[in-house]
Structures are given as C-alpha cells and as structure tokens.
Short mmCIF file of C-alpha atoms and ligand atoms in Angstrom, two decimals:
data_model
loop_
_atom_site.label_atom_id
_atom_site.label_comp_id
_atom_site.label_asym_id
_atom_site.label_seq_id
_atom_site.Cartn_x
_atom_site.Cartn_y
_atom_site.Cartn_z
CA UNK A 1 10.02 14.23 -15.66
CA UNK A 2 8.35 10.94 -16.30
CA UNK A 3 4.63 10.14 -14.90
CA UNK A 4 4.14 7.37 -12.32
CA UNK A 5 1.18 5.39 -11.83
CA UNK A 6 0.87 4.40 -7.84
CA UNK A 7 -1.42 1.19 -7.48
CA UNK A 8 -2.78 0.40 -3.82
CA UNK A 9 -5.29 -2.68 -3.31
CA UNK A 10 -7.47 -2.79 -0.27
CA UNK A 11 -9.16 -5.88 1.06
CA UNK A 12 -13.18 -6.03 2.58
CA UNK A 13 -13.39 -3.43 5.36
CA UNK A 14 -14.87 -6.40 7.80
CA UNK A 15 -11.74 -8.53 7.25
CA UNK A 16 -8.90 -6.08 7.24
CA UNK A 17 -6.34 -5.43 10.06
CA UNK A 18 -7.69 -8.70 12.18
CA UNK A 19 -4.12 -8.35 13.86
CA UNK A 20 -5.18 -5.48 15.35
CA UNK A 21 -8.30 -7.40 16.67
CA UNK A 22 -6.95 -7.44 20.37
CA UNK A 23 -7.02 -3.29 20.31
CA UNK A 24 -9.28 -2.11 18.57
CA UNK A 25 -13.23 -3.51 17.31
CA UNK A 26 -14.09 -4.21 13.83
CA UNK A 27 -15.61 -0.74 13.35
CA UNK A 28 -12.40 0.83 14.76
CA UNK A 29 -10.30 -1.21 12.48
CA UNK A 30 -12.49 -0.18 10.00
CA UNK A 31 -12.30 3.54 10.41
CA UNK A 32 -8.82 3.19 11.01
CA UNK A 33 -8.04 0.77 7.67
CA UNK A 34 -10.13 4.08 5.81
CA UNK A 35 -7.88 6.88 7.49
CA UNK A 36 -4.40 5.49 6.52
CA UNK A 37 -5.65 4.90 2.79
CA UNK A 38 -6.78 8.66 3.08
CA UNK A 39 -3.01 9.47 4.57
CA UNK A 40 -1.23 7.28 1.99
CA UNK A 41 -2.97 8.70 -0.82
CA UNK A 42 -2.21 12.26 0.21
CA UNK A 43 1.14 11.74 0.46
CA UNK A 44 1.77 9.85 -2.53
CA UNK A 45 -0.57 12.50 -4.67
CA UNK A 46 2.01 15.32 -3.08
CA UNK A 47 4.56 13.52 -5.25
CA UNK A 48 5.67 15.61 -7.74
CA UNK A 49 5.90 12.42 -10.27
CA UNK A 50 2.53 10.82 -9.74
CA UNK A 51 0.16 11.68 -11.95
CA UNK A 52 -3.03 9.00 -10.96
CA UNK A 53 -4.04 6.23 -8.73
CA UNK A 54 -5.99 3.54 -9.00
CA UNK A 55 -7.51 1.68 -5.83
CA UNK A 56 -8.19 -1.89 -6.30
CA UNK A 57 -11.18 -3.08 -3.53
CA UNK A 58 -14.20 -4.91 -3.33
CA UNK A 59 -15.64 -2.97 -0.73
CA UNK A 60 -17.96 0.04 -1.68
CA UNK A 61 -16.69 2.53 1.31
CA UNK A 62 -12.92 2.04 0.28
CA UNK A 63 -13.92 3.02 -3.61
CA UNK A 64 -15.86 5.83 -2.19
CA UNK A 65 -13.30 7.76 -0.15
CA UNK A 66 -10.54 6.37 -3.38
CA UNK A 67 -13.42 8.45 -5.82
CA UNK A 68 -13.54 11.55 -3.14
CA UNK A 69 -9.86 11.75 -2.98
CA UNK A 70 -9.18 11.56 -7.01
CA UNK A 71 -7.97 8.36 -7.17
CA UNK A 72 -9.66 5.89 -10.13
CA UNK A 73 -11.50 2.26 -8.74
CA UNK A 74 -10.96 -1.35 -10.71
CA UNK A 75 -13.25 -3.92 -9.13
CA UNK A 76 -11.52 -6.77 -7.32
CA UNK A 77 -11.49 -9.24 -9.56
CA UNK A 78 -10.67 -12.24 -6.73
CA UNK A 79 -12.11 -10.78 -3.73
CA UNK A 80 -14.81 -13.70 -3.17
CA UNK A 81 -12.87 -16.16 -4.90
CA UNK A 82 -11.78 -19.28 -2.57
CA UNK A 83 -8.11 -18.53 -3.01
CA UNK A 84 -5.26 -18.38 -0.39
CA UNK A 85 -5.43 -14.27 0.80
CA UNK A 86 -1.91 -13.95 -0.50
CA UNK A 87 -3.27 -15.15 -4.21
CA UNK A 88 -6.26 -12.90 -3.77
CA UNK A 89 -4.19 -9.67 -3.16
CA UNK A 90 -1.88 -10.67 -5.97
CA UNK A 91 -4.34 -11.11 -8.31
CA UNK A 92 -6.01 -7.97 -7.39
CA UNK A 93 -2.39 -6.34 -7.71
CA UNK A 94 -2.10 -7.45 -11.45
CA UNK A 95 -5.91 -6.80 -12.21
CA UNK A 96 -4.90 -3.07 -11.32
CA UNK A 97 -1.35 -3.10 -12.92
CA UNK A 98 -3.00 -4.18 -16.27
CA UNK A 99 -5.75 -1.77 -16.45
CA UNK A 100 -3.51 1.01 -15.96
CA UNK A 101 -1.09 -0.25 -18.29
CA UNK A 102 -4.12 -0.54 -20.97
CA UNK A 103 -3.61 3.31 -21.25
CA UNK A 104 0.43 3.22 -22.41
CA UNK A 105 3.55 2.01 -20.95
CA UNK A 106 4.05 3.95 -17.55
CA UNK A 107 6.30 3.54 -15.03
CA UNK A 108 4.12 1.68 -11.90
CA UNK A 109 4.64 1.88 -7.86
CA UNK A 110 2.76 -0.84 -6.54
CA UNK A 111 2.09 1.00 -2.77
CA UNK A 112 0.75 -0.15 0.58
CA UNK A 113 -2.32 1.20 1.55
CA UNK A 114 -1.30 1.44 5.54
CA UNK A 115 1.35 3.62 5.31
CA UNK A 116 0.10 6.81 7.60
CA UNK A 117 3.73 8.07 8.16
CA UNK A 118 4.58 8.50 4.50
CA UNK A 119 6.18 11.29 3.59
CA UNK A 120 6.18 12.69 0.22
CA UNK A 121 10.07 12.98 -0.12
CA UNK A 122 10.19 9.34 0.52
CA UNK A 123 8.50 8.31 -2.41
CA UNK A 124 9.55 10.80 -4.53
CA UNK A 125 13.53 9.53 -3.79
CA UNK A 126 12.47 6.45 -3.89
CA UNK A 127 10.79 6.55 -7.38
CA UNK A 128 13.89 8.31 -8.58
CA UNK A 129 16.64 5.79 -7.44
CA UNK A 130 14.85 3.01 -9.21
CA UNK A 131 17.02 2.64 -12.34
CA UNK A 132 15.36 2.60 -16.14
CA UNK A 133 13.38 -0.15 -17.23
CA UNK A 134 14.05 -1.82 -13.88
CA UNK A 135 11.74 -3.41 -11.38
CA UNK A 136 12.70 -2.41 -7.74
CA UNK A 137 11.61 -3.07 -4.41
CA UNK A 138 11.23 -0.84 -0.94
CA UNK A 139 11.68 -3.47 1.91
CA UNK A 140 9.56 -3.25 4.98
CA UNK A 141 10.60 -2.11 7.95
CA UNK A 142 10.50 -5.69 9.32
CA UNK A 143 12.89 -6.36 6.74
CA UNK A 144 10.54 -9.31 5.14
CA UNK A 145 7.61 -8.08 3.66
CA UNK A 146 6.88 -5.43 0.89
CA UNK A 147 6.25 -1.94 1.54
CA UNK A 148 6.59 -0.87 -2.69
CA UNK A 149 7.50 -2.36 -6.35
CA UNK A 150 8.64 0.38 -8.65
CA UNK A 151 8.03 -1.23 -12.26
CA UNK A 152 9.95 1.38 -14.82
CA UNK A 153 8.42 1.28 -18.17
CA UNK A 154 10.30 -1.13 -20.35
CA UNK A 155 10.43 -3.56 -16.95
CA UNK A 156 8.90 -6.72 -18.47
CA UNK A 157 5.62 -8.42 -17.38
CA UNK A 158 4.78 -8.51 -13.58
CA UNK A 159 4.30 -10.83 -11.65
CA UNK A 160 3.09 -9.81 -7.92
CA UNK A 161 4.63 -11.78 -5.03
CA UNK A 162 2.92 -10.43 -1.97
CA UNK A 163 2.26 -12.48 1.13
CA UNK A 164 4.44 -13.52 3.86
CA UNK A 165 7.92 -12.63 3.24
CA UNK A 166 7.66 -11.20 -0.40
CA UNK A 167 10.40 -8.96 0.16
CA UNK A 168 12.68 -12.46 -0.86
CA UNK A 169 10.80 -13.48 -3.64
CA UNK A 170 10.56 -10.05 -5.02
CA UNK A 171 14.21 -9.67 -4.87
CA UNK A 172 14.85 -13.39 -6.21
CA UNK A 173 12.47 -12.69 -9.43
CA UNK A 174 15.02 -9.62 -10.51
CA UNK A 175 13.88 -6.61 -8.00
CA UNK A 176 16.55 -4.46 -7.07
CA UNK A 177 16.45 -4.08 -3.33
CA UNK A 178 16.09 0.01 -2.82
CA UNK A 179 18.45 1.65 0.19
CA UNK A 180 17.37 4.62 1.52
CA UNK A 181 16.66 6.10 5.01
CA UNK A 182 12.39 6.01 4.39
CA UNK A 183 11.09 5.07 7.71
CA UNK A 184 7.52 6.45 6.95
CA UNK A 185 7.31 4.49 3.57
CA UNK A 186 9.12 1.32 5.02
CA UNK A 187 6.40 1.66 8.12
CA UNK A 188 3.08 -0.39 7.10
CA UNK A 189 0.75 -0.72 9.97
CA UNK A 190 -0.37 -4.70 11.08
CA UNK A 191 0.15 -4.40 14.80
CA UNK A 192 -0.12 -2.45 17.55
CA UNK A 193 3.74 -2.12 18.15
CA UNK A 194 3.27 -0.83 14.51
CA UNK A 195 0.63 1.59 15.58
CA UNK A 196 2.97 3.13 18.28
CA UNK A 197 5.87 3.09 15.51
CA UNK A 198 3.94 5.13 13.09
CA UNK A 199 2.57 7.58 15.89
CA UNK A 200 5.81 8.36 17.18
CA UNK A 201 7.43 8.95 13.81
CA UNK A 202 3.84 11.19 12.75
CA UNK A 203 0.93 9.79 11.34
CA UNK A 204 -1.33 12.14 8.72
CA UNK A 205 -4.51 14.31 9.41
CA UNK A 206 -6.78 11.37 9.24
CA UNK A 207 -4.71 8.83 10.99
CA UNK A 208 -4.35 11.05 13.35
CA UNK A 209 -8.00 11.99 13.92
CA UNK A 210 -9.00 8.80 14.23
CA UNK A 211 -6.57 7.51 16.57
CA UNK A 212 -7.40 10.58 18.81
CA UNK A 213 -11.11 9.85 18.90
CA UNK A 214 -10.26 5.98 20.02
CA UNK A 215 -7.89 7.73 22.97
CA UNK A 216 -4.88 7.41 21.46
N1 GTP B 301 -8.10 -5.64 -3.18
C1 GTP B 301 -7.60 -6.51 -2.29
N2 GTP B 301 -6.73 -6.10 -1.35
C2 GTP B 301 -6.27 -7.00 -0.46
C3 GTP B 301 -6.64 -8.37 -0.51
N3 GTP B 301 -5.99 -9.03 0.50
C4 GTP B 301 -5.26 -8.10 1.14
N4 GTP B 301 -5.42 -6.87 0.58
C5 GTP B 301 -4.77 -5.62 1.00
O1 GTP B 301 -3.37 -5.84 0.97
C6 GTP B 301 -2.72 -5.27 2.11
C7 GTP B 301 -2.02 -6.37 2.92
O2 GTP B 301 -3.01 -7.30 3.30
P1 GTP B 301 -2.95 -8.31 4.53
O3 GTP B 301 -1.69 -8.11 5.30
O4 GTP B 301 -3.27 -9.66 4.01
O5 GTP B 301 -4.22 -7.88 5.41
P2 GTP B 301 -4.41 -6.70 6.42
O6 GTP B 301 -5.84 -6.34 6.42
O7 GTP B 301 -3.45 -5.58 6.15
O8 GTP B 301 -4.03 -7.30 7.84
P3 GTP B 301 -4.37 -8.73 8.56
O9 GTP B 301 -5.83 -9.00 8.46
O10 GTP B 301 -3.93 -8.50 9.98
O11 GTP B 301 -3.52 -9.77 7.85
C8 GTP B 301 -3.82 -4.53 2.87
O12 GTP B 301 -3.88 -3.19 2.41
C9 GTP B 301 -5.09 -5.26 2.45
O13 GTP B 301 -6.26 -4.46 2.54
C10 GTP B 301 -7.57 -8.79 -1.53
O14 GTP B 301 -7.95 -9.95 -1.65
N5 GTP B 301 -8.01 -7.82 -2.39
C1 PEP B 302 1.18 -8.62 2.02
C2 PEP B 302 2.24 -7.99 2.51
O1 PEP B 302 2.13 -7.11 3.55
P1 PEP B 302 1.66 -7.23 5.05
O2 PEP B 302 2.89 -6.96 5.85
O3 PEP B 302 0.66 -6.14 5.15
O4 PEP B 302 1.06 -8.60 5.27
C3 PEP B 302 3.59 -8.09 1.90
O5 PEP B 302 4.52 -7.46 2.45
O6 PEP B 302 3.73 -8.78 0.88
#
C-alpha cells in the first residue's frame, strides 16, 4: 500500500473562525479552532495509508497540540506578510507541500483542519479513488470550496488555489472532482449552521468536549 502525506495549515488562533464571532468569544473560537484540529488529526492518523502529518501555523498553541498528537510543524512562512488571506493560506499550503516533498516523492492530501465529523473510512476511500499520478479534489459540502487535494506522486508541481470558491479553480487547473457519499470529510466548520451540521452527523472526543462545556 502506498504512504500518504496529509498536510493541514492553521491560521493565528486570535483570527480564526471570526464567522463564528456572533456565537461564540474569541477564546471559545479558540478552544474550539484547537479541538477540531485534535478531531481531524485523529481521524486522518486512523487511516490505514497515512503515514505523517505536517501542521503548517504560526501560532505556538496550534504547533503544540500538532507536536503532542505526532504530527511534524513547518513555520508559516506568510503568516505576517501583508497578503490577501487567501494568498497567505496558499502560500502556507505550498511551504508545507514542499518540505514534505524534500523527503521523496509521496503521494499528498492537502486536508482541512475543521473537519470534526471525519471519519476514517472517508479518507481512506477517498485517498484510494484518486487515480495514479493524478491530482484530485473532495468538494465541500457547500459545493464551492475545498474540503481536500489528493496529489498522487508523479502529479506535477502544485499549485494551491484555496479561497473563495476553490473548488472551480481546482477543478479548472486539472483536479479530478472526487464522488463519494463523505459527509464528515465534505463537512468543514465556518458557521454556526455548520456547527449544528457537524453535531448532528457526530463530532470527535474533543469537539465534542468542548462544545459541551460552552452548552452545546
Ligand atoms: N497556516 C495558515 N493557515 C491559514 C491561513 N489562513 C487560513 N488558514 C487556515 O485555512 C483554513 C481556512 O481558512 P479561512 O476560511 O480563511 O479562515 P477560518 O479561520 O477557517 O474562518 P474565517 O475567519 O471565518 O474566515 C483554516 O483552517 C485556517 O486556520 C494562513 O495564513 N496560514
Ligand atoms: C479556504 C477554503 O475554505 P473555507 O471554506 O474554510 O474558507 C477553501 O475551501 O478554499
């Protein structure tokens, strides 16, 4: 079975999740931001194909629970830069994508970090539908954005497209659009009708916990 590398890049805890601003305070958001990494993670380390992760952040909290739960850290390269978000996050994406690629040609799934429903079987089909030496993508569930690339070895360069509606420009630069009944993966969490999505298909341990404590 060939070895996947999953890359997830997470933004300053006191900026993330500001569309949740309305519901819950920044230290909320912040606790909350931390427990969905810890849920993705889990689930994508249960995948029988993964063998690492790396965590691309600027903040110090996010690369010490990444550290705690096995996962390796790159620096964000852009984080303080004066770039649109979108350019940030891509940059960070291919700072990431490059360092693990320094170690050999591996097969890369470029992963949300807000995905507390994931289950493992998702990914794992997923990862396996994605042809050889193909670049793929897993559509949100809003049908626009990007919930994971799947970049086969022998896929070319990448070249991240995340922001508003990457889904499109991932598919128009040669990603194969991925079908397949994955409501946990396609499920990344920006709102509150996201929240209540996620909770009623089952959020992990931590997502859980952490919802609980702020009466959910
Ligand atoms: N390392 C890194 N991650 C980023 C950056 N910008 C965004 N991200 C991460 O990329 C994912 C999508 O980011 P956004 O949708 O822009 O931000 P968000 O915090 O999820 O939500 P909003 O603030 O409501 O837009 C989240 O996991 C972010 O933490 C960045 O500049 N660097
Ligand atoms: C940045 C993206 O995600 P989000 O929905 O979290 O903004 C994206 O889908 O490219």
């Amino acid at each position: 079975m060939s070895t996947a590398h999953v890359v997830i890049a997470v933004k300053h805890l006191a900026t993330a999740k500001t569309r949740l601003a309305d519901s819950f305070s920044e230290a909320d958001r912040a606790r909350l931001v931390v427990a969905m990494l810890r849920d993705t993670i889990h689930a994508a380390r249960a995948v029988d194909a993964v063998g690492s992760i790396t965590v691309v952040t600027p903040d110090p909290t996010v690369a010490e629970v990444a550290v705690e739960l096995g996962a390796r850290v790159v620096d964000d390269p852009a984080a303080d830069d004066d770039e649109d978000s979108a350019d940030r996050l891509n940059s960070a994406f291919a700072a990431a994508v490059t360092s693990a690629r320094s170690e050999g040609e591996l097969d890369i799934i470029v992963l949300q970090a807000d995905l507390p429903a994931l289950r493992p079987g998702e990914l794992a089909q997923a990862y396996e539908s994605a042809g050889p030496a193909s670049r793929s993508v897993v559509t949100d569930h809003h049908g626009t954005g990007t919930a994971a690339l799947i970049l086969k070895a022998g896929a070319g360069d990448f070249t991240p497209l995340f922001g508003p509606a990457s889904a499109s420009r991932h598919r128009q630069s040669g990603a194969h659009d991925l079908d397949g009944h994955w409501p946990g993966l396609r499920l990344d969490v920006d709102t509150i009708d996201d929240v209540r999505q996620a909770l009623s298909l089952g959020v992990g341990t931590a997502t859980t916990e952490v919802l609980r404590t702020l009466g959910w």
